Amino acid sequence: MRLGRSRLNRTLGGDIILFLVLLVTAIFMSFPLVYTISNAFKPLNELFLFPPRLFVRNPTLDNFRDLFVLMSSSWVPFSRYAFNTLLITLLGTGGHVLLGSMAAFALSQHKFPGGKLFFNVVVISLMFAPQVTAIPNYLIMSRLNWVDTYLSVIVPAWGMSLGLYLMKQFMDQVPKALLESARIDGASEFRVFWSIVMPIVKPAWLTLIILSFQQLWGQTGGQFIYSEHLKPLPYALQQIVAGGIARAGVAAAVSLVMMIVPISIFILNQSRVVETMGASGIKE
Amino acid sequence: MSVSRVEITPKSLGKPSIRERLANLFQEIRANKVAYLFLAPYAIIFLTFVVVPVGVSIGLSFTHYNMLEPPVWIGWSNYIRLFLMDDVFLIAVKNTLVYAFITGPLSYIACFIFAWMINELKPKLRALLTLLLYAPSISGNVFLVWTIIFSGDSHGYINGFLLRFGITPEPIQWLQDPRFILPIIILVVLWLSLGTSFLVFIAGLQGVDSTLYEAGAMDGIRNRWQELWYITLPSMRPQLMFGAVISITQAFTVSQHAIALAGFPSTDYAARTVVTHLIDYGNVRFEMGYACTIATVLFVVMLITQRLVQKWLRNIG
């Protein structure tokens, strides 16, 4: 043991370099975030200051007030956009966690013909981007008559493959003997799933909630939703930001509102997410 | 349980006949009815919105289809046009490969290195830094701030800075000049890249058995680099593989950010990628058959890259 240092194979010089690199990176990474937060509170004369300044001097809530004025003067009431986003996010996330966990339970705790094959297809689907299937997806939506309905955004979110993958890998760690003893005691398969497995895999479904939430929270409705009264919040906010340079302050306020929710949810669940990711590895 | 009558022939002694195997399979399926019920709701949605579209896309890639008239089978014409006649596609491929080969490995390595550095810290500090580095990837459209930082007028941060110190006489058109677009997009993509893979690596590092390090020190491992190569990397190979899958997929589809930064279409197609090319033909020109050809090519290229990288990662450490 060298000089009583607590960890093996570490030098003080190395630690200092490591710390400096991390410090510089942290500044680089957080600069745009700090900038956005600061801009959201800047009065007009500070926003267009030359040369530009990073930190706000006389913080004001004007930008948020302007945001609400703009929102209340819009054709579709603001509350409707907010409702759409909440509905899409809650139903999409809820369905994904439930269906994904059920499927993961079947794949992880049962051996049946086709199960391995299905899981391999899910893993392959992780390997390509959704853009590849955008056009056929539209065709399928129009066949189902789902274009311009909430369903077109909610239902596909239930089938996200990353969620099923993470859940299945995490469930693989649940000891089979535990489930066996419950079955011997006469518990139905659904009961085993709901009262034994689900409580154990809580970190995993919290992670699924976060991943799915992030995706749906930023959902603009894109190519599927045309009616103004069905459009979600990010779409409305995009329109406000599209007002150009005159709305720079409001745009920063919008960005702040949109980023604060997913980041807060992550802060609350950070350790569970990391625990879930630990099980995520691809075994050979 | 019914016992089926089996004719004893030399063949059936060795392995079961097809009919027997089918009967076995059927029996197994019936025995696992519950499992299928659990899987079914997810499977139906997954097949409808992920698997079927891939098949449809491949099918349509051999047709001429504009969504108004029914598709017309035209064989390999789309592929021939794509590879031999579409000059812009070649630019898009070049850009995509440049993006993918620079941002892919860079972001993958960055994810690992920062996860590894953070892992050395005390838990409180580790949680804080994890949050700081991970936050950009979940902060929605905050990355648009980079358009202000690199704005072409004198109010842009970088231009303001350069002008104040007299480094340039006039503002630089960062996002319009093809020389700068690519590096700026790469920088922004890197900023966004510490996402899922980063968390996977942090988790993987925390899962490495600490007694291995002690044993390694006994066996003559002398510094943190040797420790990294001989112990850490091999112990977290599963996480490395999974992180690679996520990073490669992201690297091939930087389109969204490229469009937001450089505009669409960009000057001299400098920010054209295979995905923006696909969006151009699919959403703007409604040449669906051709767009599906682009999608199919992208799909195949992504899968091949994934396979190659997976193979290569097996030998690490």
Coordinates of C-alpha atoms in Angstrom, one line a residue:
Chain A
M1 CA 0.0 0.0 0.0
R2 CA 1.5 3.3 -1.2
L3 CA 1.5 6.2 1.3
G4 CA -1.6 5.0 2.9
R5 CA -3.7 6.0 -0.1
S6 CA -7.1 4.3 0.1
R7 CA -7.3 3.2 -3.6
L8 CA -5.0 1.0 -5.5
N9 CA -3.1 2.1 -8.6
R10 CA -3.9 5.8 -8.4
T11 CA -1.5 8.8 -8.4
L12 CA -2.1 12.3 -7.1
G13 CA -1.0 13.8 -10.4
G14 CA -3.4 11.6 -12.3
D15 CA -6.3 12.6 -10.0
I16 CA -5.6 16.3 -10.5
I17 CA -5.5 16.0 -14.3
L18 CA -8.7 13.9 -14.1
F19 CA -10.4 16.6 -12.0
L20 CA -9.4 19.4 -14.4
V21 CA -10.7 17.5 -17.4
L22 CA -14.0 16.9 -15.7
L23 CA -14.2 20.5 -14.7
V24 CA -13.7 21.8 -18.2
T25 CA -16.1 19.3 -19.6
A26 CA -18.8 20.2 -17.0
I27 CA -18.5 23.9 -18.0
F28 CA -18.7 23.1 -21.7
M29 CA -21.7 20.8 -21.2
S30 CA -23.6 23.2 -18.9
F31 CA -22.9 26.4 -20.8
P32 CA -26.0 26.2 -23.1
L33 CA -28.1 25.2 -20.1
V34 CA -26.9 28.1 -18.0
Y35 CA -27.3 30.4 -20.9
T36 CA -30.9 29.3 -21.5
I37 CA -31.8 29.7 -17.8
S38 CA -30.2 33.1 -17.7
N39 CA -31.8 34.4 -20.9
A40 CA -35.2 33.3 -19.7
F41 CA -34.9 36.0 -16.9
K42 CA -33.2 38.7 -19.0
P43 CA -35.1 41.9 -19.7
L44 CA -35.2 43.0 -23.4
N45 CA -32.3 45.5 -23.2
E46 CA -30.0 42.8 -21.8
L47 CA -31.0 40.2 -24.4
F48 CA -29.7 42.3 -27.3
L49 CA -26.7 43.7 -25.5
F50 CA -23.5 44.0 -27.5
P51 CA -21.1 42.5 -26.7
P52 CA -23.4 39.7 -25.4
R53 CA -23.2 38.8 -21.7
L54 CA -23.8 35.4 -20.2
F55 CA -25.3 36.1 -16.8
V56 CA -28.4 38.2 -16.2
R57 CA -28.0 41.4 -14.2
N58 CA -31.5 42.5 -13.5
P59 CA -33.6 39.4 -13.5
T60 CA -37.3 39.8 -14.5
L61 CA -40.2 37.5 -15.1
D62 CA -41.3 39.6 -18.2
N63 CA -40.6 36.7 -20.6
F64 CA -42.8 34.3 -18.7
R65 CA -45.5 37.0 -18.6
D66 CA -45.2 37.5 -22.4
L67 CA -45.4 33.8 -22.9
F68 CA -48.7 33.7 -21.0
V69 CA -50.1 36.7 -22.9
L70 CA -49.1 35.0 -26.2
M71 CA -50.6 31.7 -25.1
S72 CA -53.9 33.2 -24.0
S73 CA -54.3 35.1 -27.3
S74 CA -53.8 32.0 -29.4
W75 CA -56.7 30.6 -31.4
V76 CA -56.8 27.3 -29.5
P77 CA -56.6 27.9 -25.8
F78 CA -53.3 27.1 -24.2
S79 CA -54.9 24.7 -21.7
R80 CA -55.9 22.5 -24.7
Y81 CA -52.3 22.1 -25.9
A82 CA -51.3 21.3 -22.3
F83 CA -54.1 18.8 -22.0
N84 CA -53.1 17.1 -25.3
T85 CA -49.5 16.7 -24.1
L86 CA -50.5 15.4 -20.7
L87 CA -53.0 12.9 -22.2
I88 CA -50.4 11.6 -24.8
T89 CA -47.6 11.4 -22.2
L90 CA -49.7 9.7 -19.5
L91 CA -51.5 7.1 -21.7
G92 CA -48.4 6.5 -23.8
T93 CA -46.1 6.0 -20.8
G94 CA -48.7 4.0 -18.8
G95 CA -49.4 1.6 -21.7
H96 CA -45.8 1.2 -22.5
V97 CA -44.8 0.3 -19.0
L98 CA -47.7 -2.2 -18.6
L99 CA -47.4 -3.9 -22.0
G100 CA -43.6 -3.8 -21.9
S101 CA -43.4 -5.4 -18.5
M102 CA -45.9 -8.1 -19.3
A103 CA -44.0 -9.0 -22.5
A104 CA -40.7 -8.9 -20.6
F105 CA -42.2 -11.2 -17.9
A106 CA -43.2 -13.7 -20.6
L107 CA -39.8 -13.6 -22.3
S108 CA -37.7 -13.6 -19.1
Q109 CA -39.5 -16.1 -16.9
H110 CA -41.0 -18.5 -19.4
K111 CA -39.4 -20.7 -22.1
F112 CA -41.7 -21.1 -25.0
P113 CA -41.3 -21.7 -28.8
G114 CA -40.7 -18.4 -30.6
G115 CA -39.8 -16.4 -27.4
K116 CA -36.0 -16.3 -28.2
L117 CA -36.7 -15.4 -31.8
F118 CA -39.0 -12.6 -30.8
F119 CA -36.5 -11.1 -28.4
N120 CA -33.8 -11.3 -31.0
V121 CA -36.0 -9.3 -33.4
V122 CA -36.4 -6.7 -30.6
V123 CA -32.7 -6.5 -30.2
I124 CA -32.2 -6.0 -34.0
S125 CA -34.9 -3.3 -33.9
L126 CA -32.7 -1.4 -31.5
M127 CA -30.1 -1.3 -34.2
F128 CA -31.9 0.9 -36.7
A129 CA -33.5 4.3 -36.4
P130 CA -37.2 5.0 -36.6
Q131 CA -36.7 7.2 -39.6
V132 CA -36.3 4.0 -41.7
T133 CA -39.9 3.1 -41.2
A134 CA -41.5 6.5 -41.2
I135 CA -43.2 6.2 -44.6
P136 CA -44.7 2.7 -44.1
N137 CA -45.8 3.8 -40.7
Y138 CA -47.8 6.6 -42.2
L139 CA -49.4 4.2 -44.7
I140 CA -50.4 1.9 -41.8
M141 CA -51.8 4.7 -39.8
S142 CA -53.9 5.8 -42.7
R143 CA -55.2 2.2 -43.2
L144 CA -56.2 2.1 -39.6
N145 CA -57.8 5.5 -39.9
W146 CA -55.7 6.7 -37.1
V147 CA -54.2 9.8 -38.9
D148 CA -55.1 12.9 -37.0
T149 CA -56.1 11.1 -33.8
Y150 CA -54.3 10.7 -30.4
L151 CA -54.0 7.0 -31.2
S152 CA -51.4 7.6 -33.9
V153 CA -48.9 8.9 -31.3
I154 CA -50.0 6.9 -28.2
V155 CA -50.2 3.4 -29.5
P156 CA -46.8 3.2 -31.3
A157 CA -45.2 4.4 -28.1
W158 CA -46.4 1.3 -26.3
G159 CA -44.2 -0.8 -28.6
M160 CA -40.9 1.0 -28.0
S161 CA -38.2 -1.7 -28.1
L162 CA -35.7 -0.1 -25.8
G163 CA -38.2 -0.3 -22.9
L164 CA -38.9 -4.0 -23.4
Y165 CA -35.2 -4.7 -23.8
L166 CA -34.2 -3.0 -20.5
M167 CA -37.1 -4.5 -18.6
K168 CA -36.4 -8.1 -19.8
Q169 CA -32.7 -7.8 -19.0
F170 CA -33.6 -6.5 -15.5
M171 CA -36.2 -9.3 -14.9
D172 CA -33.6 -11.9 -15.8
Q173 CA -32.0 -11.1 -12.4
V174 CA -35.2 -12.0 -10.5
P175 CA -34.5 -15.5 -8.9
K176 CA -36.8 -18.1 -10.5
A177 CA -37.1 -20.0 -7.2
L178 CA -39.0 -17.1 -5.7
L179 CA -41.6 -17.3 -8.5
E180 CA -41.7 -21.1 -8.2
S181 CA -42.6 -21.0 -4.5
A182 CA -45.4 -18.6 -5.2
R183 CA -46.8 -20.8 -7.9
I184 CA -46.7 -23.8 -5.5
D185 CA -48.7 -21.7 -3.0
G186 CA -51.3 -21.5 -5.7
A187 CA -50.8 -18.0 -7.0
S188 CA -52.1 -17.4 -10.6
E189 CA -49.6 -16.4 -13.2
F190 CA -51.0 -12.9 -13.3
R191 CA -50.6 -12.6 -9.5
V192 CA -47.0 -13.8 -9.7
F193 CA -46.4 -11.0 -12.3
W194 CA -48.3 -8.3 -10.5
S195 CA -47.6 -8.9 -6.8
I196 CA -44.1 -10.5 -6.9
V197 CA -42.2 -9.5 -10.0
M198 CA -43.4 -6.0 -10.5
P199 CA -42.5 -4.7 -7.0
I200 CA -39.0 -6.3 -7.4
V201 CA -38.4 -4.6 -10.8
K202 CA -39.5 -1.1 -9.6
P203 CA -36.2 0.5 -10.7
A204 CA -36.7 -0.8 -14.2
W205 CA -40.2 0.5 -14.6
L206 CA -39.2 3.8 -13.2
T207 CA -36.6 3.9 -15.9
L208 CA -39.1 3.0 -18.6
I209 CA -41.3 5.8 -17.3
I210 CA -38.5 8.3 -17.7
L211 CA -37.5 7.1 -21.2
S212 CA -41.0 7.0 -22.5
F213 CA -41.9 10.3 -20.8
Q214 CA -39.0 12.1 -22.4
Q215 CA -40.0 11.0 -25.8
L216 CA -43.6 11.8 -25.5
W217 CA -43.1 15.1 -23.7
G218 CA -41.2 16.4 -26.6
Q219 CA -43.7 14.9 -29.1
T220 CA -44.9 17.5 -31.6
G221 CA -47.4 15.4 -33.4
G222 CA -45.3 15.7 -36.5
Q223 CA -46.7 14.0 -39.5
F224 CA -49.7 12.4 -37.9
I225 CA -51.7 15.1 -36.2
Y226 CA -53.0 18.0 -38.3
S227 CA -55.9 19.4 -36.3
E228 CA -54.9 22.4 -34.3
H229 CA -57.0 21.3 -31.3
L230 CA -55.2 17.9 -31.1
K231 CA -51.7 19.4 -31.3
P232 CA -49.5 18.9 -28.3
L233 CA -47.7 21.6 -26.3
P234 CA -44.2 21.4 -27.9
Y235 CA -45.8 22.2 -31.3
A236 CA -47.5 25.3 -29.9
L237 CA -44.3 26.4 -28.3
Q238 CA -42.4 25.9 -31.6
Q239 CA -44.8 28.2 -33.3
I240 CA -44.1 30.9 -30.7
V241 CA -40.4 30.5 -31.1
A242 CA -40.8 30.7 -34.8
G243 CA -41.8 34.3 -34.3
G244 CA -38.1 35.0 -34.7
I245 CA -35.6 37.3 -33.1
A246 CA -38.2 39.5 -31.4
R247 CA -39.3 36.5 -29.3
A248 CA -35.8 35.6 -28.2
G249 CA -36.7 36.1 -24.5
V250 CA -40.0 34.1 -24.8
A251 CA -38.1 31.4 -26.7
A252 CA -35.7 31.0 -23.8
A253 CA -38.6 30.9 -21.4
V254 CA -40.2 28.1 -23.5
S255 CA -37.0 26.1 -23.6
L256 CA -36.7 26.4 -19.8
V257 CA -40.3 25.2 -19.3
M258 CA -39.7 22.2 -21.7
M259 CA -36.4 21.1 -20.2
I260 CA -37.2 21.5 -16.6
V261 CA -39.7 18.7 -16.4
P262 CA -37.6 15.8 -17.8
I263 CA -34.6 17.0 -15.9
S264 CA -36.5 17.1 -12.6
I265 CA -37.9 13.6 -13.2
F266 CA -34.4 12.3 -13.9
I267 CA -33.0 14.0 -10.7
L268 CA -35.6 12.2 -8.6
N269 CA -34.9 8.8 -10.1
Q270 CA -31.2 8.9 -11.0
S271 CA -30.0 6.0 -8.8
R272 CA -32.8 3.7 -10.1
V273 CA -32.0 4.5 -13.7
V274 CA -28.4 3.7 -13.2
E275 CA -29.3 0.5 -11.4
T276 CA -31.5 -0.6 -14.4
M277 CA -28.8 0.3 -16.9
G278 CA -26.4 -2.0 -15.0
A279 CA -28.5 -5.0 -16.1
S280 CA -28.7 -3.8 -19.7
G281 CA -25.6 -5.4 -21.2
I282 CA -25.8 -7.7 -24.2
K283 CA -24.8 -11.1 -23.1
E284 CA -22.9 -13.3 -25.6
Chain B
M1 CA -52.1 -37.1 -22.7
S2 CA -52.5 -39.2 -25.9
V3 CA -49.7 -41.4 -27.1
S4 CA -49.3 -41.1 -30.9
R5 CA -48.6 -44.2 -32.9
V6 CA -45.2 -44.1 -34.3
E7 CA -44.0 -46.4 -37.1
I8 CA -40.7 -47.8 -36.4
T9 CA -38.5 -47.1 -39.3
P10 CA -34.7 -46.7 -39.2
K11 CA -35.2 -42.9 -39.8
S12 CA -37.6 -42.3 -36.9
L13 CA -35.2 -44.0 -34.5
G14 CA -32.6 -41.4 -35.1
K15 CA -34.6 -38.2 -34.9
P16 CA -38.4 -37.5 -34.7
S17 CA -40.3 -37.1 -38.0
I18 CA -41.6 -33.7 -39.0
R19 CA -45.1 -34.7 -38.0
E20 CA -43.9 -35.6 -34.5
R21 CA -42.0 -32.5 -34.2
L22 CA -45.0 -30.4 -35.2
A23 CA -47.1 -32.3 -32.6
N24 CA -44.4 -31.6 -29.9
L25 CA -44.3 -27.9 -30.9
F26 CA -48.1 -27.7 -30.7
Q27 CA -48.1 -29.3 -27.3
E28 CA -45.4 -26.9 -26.1
I29 CA -47.4 -23.9 -27.4
R30 CA -50.5 -25.1 -25.6
A31 CA -48.6 -25.6 -22.4
N32 CA -47.3 -22.1 -22.6
K33 CA -50.6 -20.4 -23.4
V34 CA -50.2 -18.0 -20.5
A35 CA -46.8 -16.8 -21.7
Y36 CA -48.3 -16.0 -25.1
L37 CA -51.1 -14.1 -23.5
F38 CA -48.7 -12.0 -21.6
L39 CA -46.6 -11.3 -24.8
A40 CA -49.5 -10.8 -27.2
P41 CA -50.5 -7.2 -26.6
Y42 CA -47.0 -5.9 -26.9
A43 CA -46.1 -8.2 -29.7
I44 CA -49.1 -7.1 -31.8
I45 CA -48.1 -3.5 -31.5
F46 CA -44.4 -4.2 -32.0
L47 CA -45.1 -6.2 -35.2
T48 CA -47.6 -3.7 -36.6
F49 CA -45.4 -0.6 -36.1
V50 CA -41.9 -1.9 -36.3
V51 CA -41.6 -5.2 -38.1
V52 CA -44.3 -4.9 -40.8
P53 CA -43.1 -1.4 -41.8
V54 CA -39.6 -2.7 -42.4
G55 CA -41.1 -5.3 -44.8
V56 CA -43.4 -2.8 -46.4
S57 CA -40.4 -0.4 -46.9
I58 CA -38.4 -3.1 -48.6
G59 CA -41.3 -4.0 -50.8
L60 CA -42.1 -0.4 -51.8
S61 CA -38.4 0.2 -52.6
F62 CA -38.9 -1.8 -55.8
T63 CA -41.9 0.3 -56.9
H64 CA -42.9 3.7 -58.2
Y65 CA -45.3 5.1 -55.7
N66 CA -46.6 8.6 -55.0
M67 CA -49.4 7.8 -52.6
L68 CA -52.1 8.9 -55.1
E69 CA -51.8 6.1 -57.6
P70 CA -51.2 2.4 -56.6
P71 CA -47.6 1.4 -56.5
V72 CA -46.1 0.1 -59.8
W73 CA -43.4 -2.6 -59.8
I74 CA -40.3 -1.3 -61.4
G75 CA -37.7 -3.7 -60.2
W76 CA -34.2 -2.4 -59.4
S77 CA -34.7 0.9 -61.1
N78 CA -34.8 2.9 -57.9
Y79 CA -31.6 1.4 -56.7
I80 CA -29.9 2.0 -60.0
R81 CA -31.1 5.6 -60.0
L82 CA -29.9 6.0 -56.4
F83 CA -26.4 4.8 -56.9
L84 CA -25.7 5.8 -60.4
M85 CA -27.7 9.0 -61.1
D86 CA -28.4 10.8 -57.9
D87 CA -25.4 13.1 -57.3
V88 CA -26.9 14.6 -54.2
F89 CA -27.3 11.1 -52.6
L90 CA -23.6 10.6 -53.0
I91 CA -23.0 13.9 -51.1
A92 CA -25.5 12.7 -48.5
V93 CA -23.7 9.3 -48.1
K94 CA -20.3 11.1 -47.8
N95 CA -21.7 13.4 -45.1
T96 CA -23.5 10.6 -43.3
L97 CA -20.3 8.5 -43.2
V98 CA -18.2 11.5 -42.1
Y99 CA -20.8 12.2 -39.3
A100 CA -21.1 8.6 -38.4
F101 CA -17.4 7.8 -38.4
I102 CA -16.5 10.9 -36.4
T103 CA -19.4 11.3 -34.0
G104 CA -20.0 7.6 -33.5
P105 CA -16.6 6.6 -32.2
L106 CA -16.0 10.0 -30.6
S107 CA -19.3 10.0 -28.7
Y108 CA -18.9 6.4 -27.7
I109 CA -15.4 6.9 -26.4
A110 CA -16.5 10.2 -24.7
C111 CA -19.4 8.3 -23.0
F112 CA -17.0 5.7 -21.7
I113 CA -14.2 8.0 -20.6
F114 CA -16.4 10.4 -18.7
A115 CA -18.3 7.6 -17.1
W116 CA -14.9 6.1 -16.1
M117 CA -13.7 9.4 -14.7
I118 CA -16.9 10.0 -12.8
N119 CA -16.7 6.6 -11.3
E120 CA -13.6 7.7 -9.4
L121 CA -15.5 10.4 -7.6
K122 CA -17.3 10.2 -4.3
P123 CA -21.0 9.3 -4.6
K124 CA -22.5 12.9 -4.1
L125 CA -20.1 14.5 -6.6
R126 CA -20.6 11.6 -8.9
A127 CA -24.4 12.1 -8.9
L128 CA -24.0 15.8 -9.6
L129 CA -21.7 15.3 -12.5
T130 CA -23.8 12.6 -14.0
L131 CA -26.7 15.0 -14.0
L132 CA -24.7 17.8 -15.5
L133 CA -23.2 15.7 -18.3
Y134 CA -26.4 13.8 -19.0
A135 CA -28.8 16.9 -18.9
P136 CA -28.0 18.1 -22.5
S137 CA -29.3 14.9 -24.0
I138 CA -32.7 15.2 -22.3
S139 CA -33.1 19.0 -22.5
G140 CA -35.2 19.0 -25.6
N141 CA -34.5 21.9 -28.0
V142 CA -32.1 23.7 -25.8
F143 CA -29.4 22.7 -28.3
L144 CA -30.9 25.5 -30.5
V145 CA -28.9 27.8 -28.2
W146 CA -25.9 26.8 -30.4
T147 CA -27.5 28.7 -33.3
I148 CA -27.2 31.8 -31.1
I149 CA -23.7 31.0 -30.1
F150 CA -22.7 30.5 -33.7
S151 CA -25.0 33.1 -35.1
G152 CA -23.8 34.8 -38.2
D153 CA -24.3 38.4 -37.0
S154 CA -22.4 40.3 -34.4
H155 CA -24.8 39.3 -31.7
G156 CA -23.6 35.7 -31.9
Y157 CA -21.4 34.9 -28.9
I158 CA -18.4 33.7 -30.8
N159 CA -18.6 36.5 -33.3
G160 CA -19.1 39.1 -30.5
F161 CA -16.0 37.7 -28.8
L162 CA -13.9 37.6 -32.0
L163 CA -14.9 41.1 -33.0
R164 CA -14.2 42.6 -29.5
F165 CA -10.7 41.3 -29.6
G166 CA -10.2 42.3 -33.2
I167 CA -9.5 38.7 -34.3
T168 CA -11.8 39.1 -37.4
P169 CA -12.7 42.4 -39.0
E170 CA -16.3 41.2 -39.8
P171 CA -18.7 38.5 -38.4
I172 CA -18.2 35.0 -39.7
Q173 CA -21.2 33.2 -41.3
W174 CA -20.7 30.1 -39.2
L175 CA -23.8 28.2 -40.2
Q176 CA -23.9 29.3 -43.9
D177 CA -20.3 28.6 -44.7
P178 CA -19.9 24.9 -45.8
R179 CA -16.4 24.9 -44.3
F180 CA -17.8 25.4 -40.8
I181 CA -21.2 23.6 -40.9
L182 CA -19.8 20.1 -40.6
P183 CA -17.5 20.8 -37.6
I184 CA -20.2 22.8 -35.8
I185 CA -22.7 20.0 -36.2
I186 CA -20.2 17.5 -35.0
L187 CA -19.5 19.7 -31.9
V188 CA -23.2 20.0 -31.1
V189 CA -23.8 16.3 -31.6
L190 CA -21.0 15.5 -29.2
W191 CA -22.6 17.9 -26.7
L192 CA -25.8 16.0 -27.0
S193 CA -24.2 12.6 -27.0
L194 CA -23.7 11.7 -23.3
G195 CA -27.1 10.0 -23.2
T196 CA -28.2 6.4 -22.6
S197 CA -24.8 4.9 -23.4
F198 CA -23.3 7.1 -20.8
L199 CA -25.7 5.9 -18.1
V200 CA -25.1 2.3 -19.2
F201 CA -21.4 2.7 -18.8
I202 CA -21.7 4.4 -15.4
A203 CA -23.9 1.5 -14.3
G204 CA -21.5 -1.0 -15.8
L205 CA -18.5 0.5 -14.0
Q206 CA -20.3 0.4 -10.7
G207 CA -21.0 -3.3 -11.3
V208 CA -17.4 -4.4 -11.7
D209 CA -16.4 -6.7 -8.9
S210 CA -14.0 -4.7 -6.7
T211 CA -12.1 -7.8 -5.5
L212 CA -10.9 -8.1 -9.1
Y213 CA -9.0 -4.8 -8.7
E214 CA -7.3 -6.1 -5.5
A215 CA -6.4 -9.4 -7.2
G216 CA -5.1 -7.4 -10.2
A217 CA -2.9 -5.3 -8.0
M218 CA -1.4 -8.5 -6.5
D219 CA -0.8 -9.8 -9.9
G220 CA 1.3 -6.8 -10.9
I221 CA -1.1 -4.3 -12.4
R222 CA 0.8 -1.0 -11.9
N223 CA -1.4 1.9 -13.0
R224 CA -5.0 2.9 -13.8
W225 CA -4.5 2.3 -17.6
Q226 CA -3.5 -1.3 -17.1
E227 CA -6.3 -1.7 -14.7
L228 CA -8.7 -0.2 -17.3
W229 CA -7.5 -2.5 -20.1
Y230 CA -7.0 -5.8 -18.3
I231 CA -9.8 -5.6 -15.7
T232 CA -12.4 -2.9 -16.2
L233 CA -13.1 -3.3 -20.0
P234 CA -13.3 -7.1 -20.1
S235 CA -15.6 -7.1 -17.0
M236 CA -18.1 -4.7 -18.6
R237 CA -18.2 -6.1 -22.1
P238 CA -22.0 -6.6 -22.1
Q239 CA -22.5 -3.0 -21.3
L240 CA -20.0 -1.9 -23.9
M241 CA -21.9 -3.9 -26.6
F242 CA -25.2 -2.4 -25.6
G243 CA -23.7 1.1 -25.5
A244 CA -22.3 0.6 -29.0
V245 CA -25.8 -0.4 -30.4
I246 CA -27.2 2.9 -29.1
S247 CA -24.3 5.0 -30.2
I248 CA -24.2 3.6 -33.7
T249 CA -27.9 4.1 -34.2
Q250 CA -27.6 7.7 -33.1
A251 CA -24.5 8.4 -35.2
F252 CA -26.4 7.4 -38.4
T253 CA -29.3 9.7 -37.7
V254 CA -28.0 13.1 -36.8
S255 CA -30.4 14.6 -39.3
Q256 CA -32.7 16.4 -36.9
H257 CA -30.0 18.4 -35.4
A258 CA -28.3 19.0 -38.8
I259 CA -31.6 20.5 -40.1
A260 CA -32.1 22.7 -37.1
L261 CA -28.6 24.1 -37.2
A262 CA -27.9 24.5 -40.9
G263 CA -31.4 24.9 -42.3
F264 CA -33.0 22.6 -44.9
P265 CA -31.8 22.5 -47.6
S266 CA -28.3 23.7 -46.5
T267 CA -25.8 25.6 -48.5
D268 CA -24.2 23.3 -51.1
Y269 CA -25.9 20.4 -49.4
A270 CA -23.2 20.6 -46.7
A271 CA -25.6 19.3 -44.0
R272 CA -27.3 16.8 -46.3
T273 CA -27.4 13.3 -44.7
V274 CA -29.0 10.1 -45.9
V275 CA -31.9 10.8 -43.5
T276 CA -32.5 14.4 -44.7
H277 CA -32.3 13.0 -48.3
L278 CA -35.0 10.5 -47.3
I279 CA -37.1 13.3 -45.7
D280 CA -36.7 15.3 -48.9
Y281 CA -38.1 12.6 -51.1
G282 CA -40.7 11.3 -48.7
N283 CA -42.1 14.4 -47.1
V284 CA -41.4 17.0 -49.8
R285 CA -41.5 15.4 -53.2
F286 CA -43.8 12.4 -52.4
E287 CA -41.6 10.0 -54.3
M288 CA -42.4 7.2 -51.8
G289 CA -40.9 4.3 -53.7
Y290 CA -37.6 6.1 -54.0
A291 CA -37.7 7.3 -50.4
C292 CA -38.2 3.7 -49.3
T293 CA -35.2 2.7 -51.4
I294 CA -33.1 5.2 -49.5
A295 CA -34.6 3.9 -46.2
T296 CA -33.8 0.3 -47.1
V297 CA -30.2 1.1 -48.0
L298 CA -29.8 3.0 -44.7
F299 CA -31.3 0.0 -42.9
V300 CA -28.9 -2.5 -44.4
V301 CA -25.9 -0.2 -43.9
M302 CA -26.9 0.3 -40.2
L303 CA -27.3 -3.5 -39.6
I304 CA -24.0 -4.3 -41.3
T305 CA -22.1 -1.7 -39.2
Q306 CA -23.7 -3.0 -36.0
R307 CA -22.6 -6.5 -36.8
L308 CA -19.0 -5.5 -37.6
V309 CA -18.7 -3.4 -34.5
Q310 CA -20.2 -6.1 -32.3
K311 CA -17.7 -8.6 -33.7
W312 CA -14.8 -6.2 -33.1
L313 CA -15.9 -5.4 -29.5
R314 CA -15.7 -9.0 -28.5
N315 CA -11.9 -8.8 -28.8
I316 CA -11.4 -5.8 -26.5
G317 CA -9.4 -6.0 -23.3

